[in-house]
Amino acid sequence: MGKKIKHFSFIGIFTTLFTVPLGYFLQTILFPIQDLNTLSKEELLKTQKEAALNYDLGIILMNISVVLLIIFVFIYLFLYIKNK
């Protein structure tokens, strides 16, 4: 049973390592904006929500992926140490 969980967590690590950059890509603006430093945080957030591919989905995907990555790494390390 431990071997199956270890294998599942290993696959989960690689899956989350793929979804973090995907979420980042979804929430970024793909065209250049002049004077980006002069925008306030509210204006920048509004611009990102309008110009990104899917800003909300990208943020959610990144947050969930990071949490799952931490969980899978701890499970994998726990089982690795337990077997040694």
C-alpha atoms as an extended CHARMM CRD file, in Angstrom:
* protein
*
        84  EXT
         1         1  MET       CA              0.0000000000        0.0000000000        0.0000000000  PROA      1               0.0000000000
         2         2  GLY       CA              2.8400000000        2.3890000000        0.8110000000  PROA      2               0.0000000000
         3         3  LYS       CA              4.3700000000        1.7930000000       -2.6020000000  PROA      3               0.0000000000
         4         4  LYS       CA              1.1370000000        2.8450000000       -4.3300000000  PROA      4               0.0000000000
         5         5  ILE       CA              0.8990000000        6.0090000000       -2.2530000000  PROA      5               0.0000000000
         6         6  LYS       CA              4.5560000000        6.8040000000       -2.9510000000  PROA      6               0.0000000000
         7         7  HSD       CA              3.9710000000        6.3190000000       -6.6860000000  PROA      7               0.0000000000
         8         8  PHE       CA              0.8070000000        8.4600000000       -6.5490000000  PROA      8               0.0000000000
         9         9  SER       CA              2.6310000000       11.2650000000       -4.7290000000  PROA      9               0.0000000000
        10        10  PHE       CA              5.4990000000       11.1040000000       -7.2460000000  PROA      10              0.0000000000
        11        11  ILE       CA              3.0230000000       11.5420000000      -10.1190000000  PROA      11              0.0000000000
        12        12  GLY       CA              1.3180000000       14.3350000000       -8.1620000000  PROA      12              0.0000000000
        13        13  ILE       CA              4.6240000000       16.1940000000       -7.7880000000  PROA      13              0.0000000000
        14        14  PHE       CA              5.2240000000       16.1930000000      -11.5290000000  PROA      14              0.0000000000
        15        15  THR       CA              1.6280000000       17.1420000000      -12.2770000000  PROA      15              0.0000000000
        16        16  THR       CA              1.7610000000       20.1640000000       -9.9690000000  PROA      16              0.0000000000
        17        17  LEU       CA              5.1430000000       21.1630000000      -11.3700000000  PROA      17              0.0000000000
        18        18  PHE       CA              3.4030000000       21.3590000000      -14.7460000000  PROA      18              0.0000000000
        19        19  THR       CA              0.3420000000       23.2680000000      -13.5310000000  PROA      19              0.0000000000
        20        20  VAL       CA              2.2160000000       26.0500000000      -11.6850000000  PROA      20              0.0000000000
        21        21  PRO       CA              3.7570000000       27.4890000000      -14.8970000000  PROA      21              0.0000000000
        22        22  LEU       CA              0.4430000000       26.9500000000      -16.6800000000  PROA      22              0.0000000000
        23        23  GLY       CA             -1.3320000000       29.0660000000      -14.0520000000  PROA      23              0.0000000000
        24        24  TYR       CA              1.3650000000       31.7210000000      -14.2950000000  PROA      24              0.0000000000
        25        25  PHE       CA              0.9560000000       31.8020000000      -18.0810000000  PROA      25              0.0000000000
        26        26  LEU       CA             -2.8250000000       32.2270000000      -17.7630000000  PROA      26              0.0000000000
        27        27  GLN       CA             -2.5630000000       35.1930000000      -15.4170000000  PROA      27              0.0000000000
        28        28  THR       CA              0.1840000000       37.1530000000      -17.2020000000  PROA      28              0.0000000000
        29        29  ILE       CA             -0.2790000000       39.9280000000      -19.7210000000  PROA      29              0.0000000000
        30        30  LEU       CA              1.0620000000       38.8670000000      -23.1040000000  PROA      30              0.0000000000
        31        31  PHE       CA              1.5790000000       42.2860000000      -24.6470000000  PROA      31              0.0000000000
        32        32  PRO       CA              3.9220000000       45.0600000000      -23.4670000000  PROA      32              0.0000000000
        33        33  ILE       CA              2.5800000000       47.9640000000      -21.4270000000  PROA      33              0.0000000000
        34        34  GLN       CA              4.4580000000       51.2500000000      -21.2660000000  PROA      34              0.0000000000
        35        35  ASP       CA              5.1090000000       52.8900000000      -17.9070000000  PROA      35              0.0000000000
        36        36  LEU       CA              4.0860000000       49.8590000000      -15.8970000000  PROA      36              0.0000000000
        37        37  ASN       CA              5.8000000000       51.2680000000      -12.7890000000  PROA      37              0.0000000000
        38        38  THR       CA              3.6190000000       54.3760000000      -12.7830000000  PROA      38              0.0000000000
        39        39  LEU       CA              0.3830000000       52.4040000000      -12.3850000000  PROA      39              0.0000000000
        40        40  SER       CA             -1.0850000000       51.9870000000       -8.9310000000  PROA      40              0.0000000000
        41        41  LYS       CA             -1.7600000000       48.4930000000       -7.6070000000  PROA      41              0.0000000000
        42        42  GLU       CA             -5.4820000000       48.8170000000       -8.2900000000  PROA      42              0.0000000000
        43        43  GLU       CA             -4.9110000000       49.9750000000      -11.8690000000  PROA      43              0.0000000000
        44        44  LEU       CA             -2.3800000000       47.2100000000      -12.4540000000  PROA      44              0.0000000000
        45        45  LEU       CA             -4.7900000000       44.5740000000      -11.1340000000  PROA      45              0.0000000000
        46        46  LYS       CA             -7.5810000000       45.9480000000      -13.3400000000  PROA      46              0.0000000000
        47        47  THR       CA             -5.2710000000       45.8980000000      -16.3660000000  PROA      47              0.0000000000
        48        48  GLN       CA             -4.1860000000       42.3380000000      -15.6290000000  PROA      48              0.0000000000
        49        49  LYS       CA             -7.7800000000       41.1460000000      -15.3040000000  PROA      49              0.0000000000
        50        50  GLU       CA             -8.6910000000       42.7560000000      -18.6260000000  PROA      50              0.0000000000
        51        51  ALA       CA             -5.6130000000       41.7600000000      -20.6460000000  PROA      51              0.0000000000
        52        52  ALA       CA             -4.6830000000       38.3250000000      -19.3070000000  PROA      52              0.0000000000
        53        53  LEU       CA             -5.9420000000       35.1310000000      -20.8900000000  PROA      53              0.0000000000
        54        54  ASN       CA             -7.8140000000       34.0480000000      -17.7530000000  PROA      54              0.0000000000
        55        55  TYR       CA             -6.5250000000       35.8820000000      -14.6790000000  PROA      55              0.0000000000
        56        56  ASP       CA             -8.8080000000       34.3380000000      -12.0600000000  PROA      56              0.0000000000
        57        57  LEU       CA             -8.2640000000       30.7670000000      -13.2400000000  PROA      57              0.0000000000
        58        58  GLY       CA             -4.4970000000       31.3340000000      -13.3570000000  PROA      58              0.0000000000
        59        59  ILE       CA             -4.3510000000       32.5960000000       -9.7690000000  PROA      59              0.0000000000
        60        60  ILE       CA             -6.5440000000       29.7510000000       -8.4870000000  PROA      60              0.0000000000
        61        61  LEU       CA             -4.5370000000       27.1660000000      -10.4110000000  PROA      61              0.0000000000
        62        62  MET       CA             -1.2360000000       28.4910000000       -9.0700000000  PROA      62              0.0000000000
        63        63  ASN       CA             -2.4350000000       28.5860000000       -5.4540000000  PROA      63              0.0000000000
        64        64  ILE       CA             -3.9370000000       25.1010000000       -5.5280000000  PROA      64              0.0000000000
        65        65  SER       CA             -0.8710000000       23.7000000000       -7.2950000000  PROA      65              0.0000000000
        66        66  VAL       CA              1.5460000000       25.1150000000       -4.7340000000  PROA      66              0.0000000000
        67        67  VAL       CA             -0.4840000000       23.7070000000       -1.8290000000  PROA      67              0.0000000000
        68        68  LEU       CA             -0.7370000000       20.2900000000       -3.4950000000  PROA      68              0.0000000000
        69        69  LEU       CA              2.9830000000       20.3400000000       -4.3230000000  PROA      69              0.0000000000
        70        70  ILE       CA              3.8540000000       20.8800000000       -0.6690000000  PROA      70              0.0000000000
        71        71  ILE       CA              1.5080000000       18.0910000000        0.4280000000  PROA      71              0.0000000000
        72        72  PHE       CA              2.8220000000       15.6180000000       -2.1530000000  PROA      72              0.0000000000
        73        73  VAL       CA              6.4540000000       16.4010000000       -1.3140000000  PROA      73              0.0000000000
        74        74  PHE       CA              5.8380000000       15.8210000000        2.4030000000  PROA      74              0.0000000000
        75        75  ILE       CA              4.0500000000       12.5340000000        1.7100000000  PROA      75              0.0000000000
        76        76  TYR       CA              6.8360000000       11.3700000000       -0.5970000000  PROA      76              0.0000000000
        77        77  LEU       CA              9.5780000000       12.3600000000        1.8660000000  PROA      77              0.0000000000
        78        78  PHE       CA              7.7350000000       10.7350000000        4.7830000000  PROA      78              0.0000000000
        79        79  LEU       CA              7.3900000000        7.4350000000        2.9260000000  PROA      79              0.0000000000
        80        80  TYR       CA             10.9880000000        7.6310000000        1.6670000000  PROA      80              0.0000000000
        81        81  ILE       CA             12.3390000000        8.1520000000        5.1930000000  PROA      81              0.0000000000
        82        82  LYS       CA             10.0070000000        5.4820000000        6.6090000000  PROA      82              0.0000000000
        83        83  ASN       CA             11.3140000000        2.8950000000        4.1060000000  PROA      83              0.0000000000
        84        84  LYS       CA             14.9650000000        3.6640000000        4.8700000000  PROA      84              0.0000000000
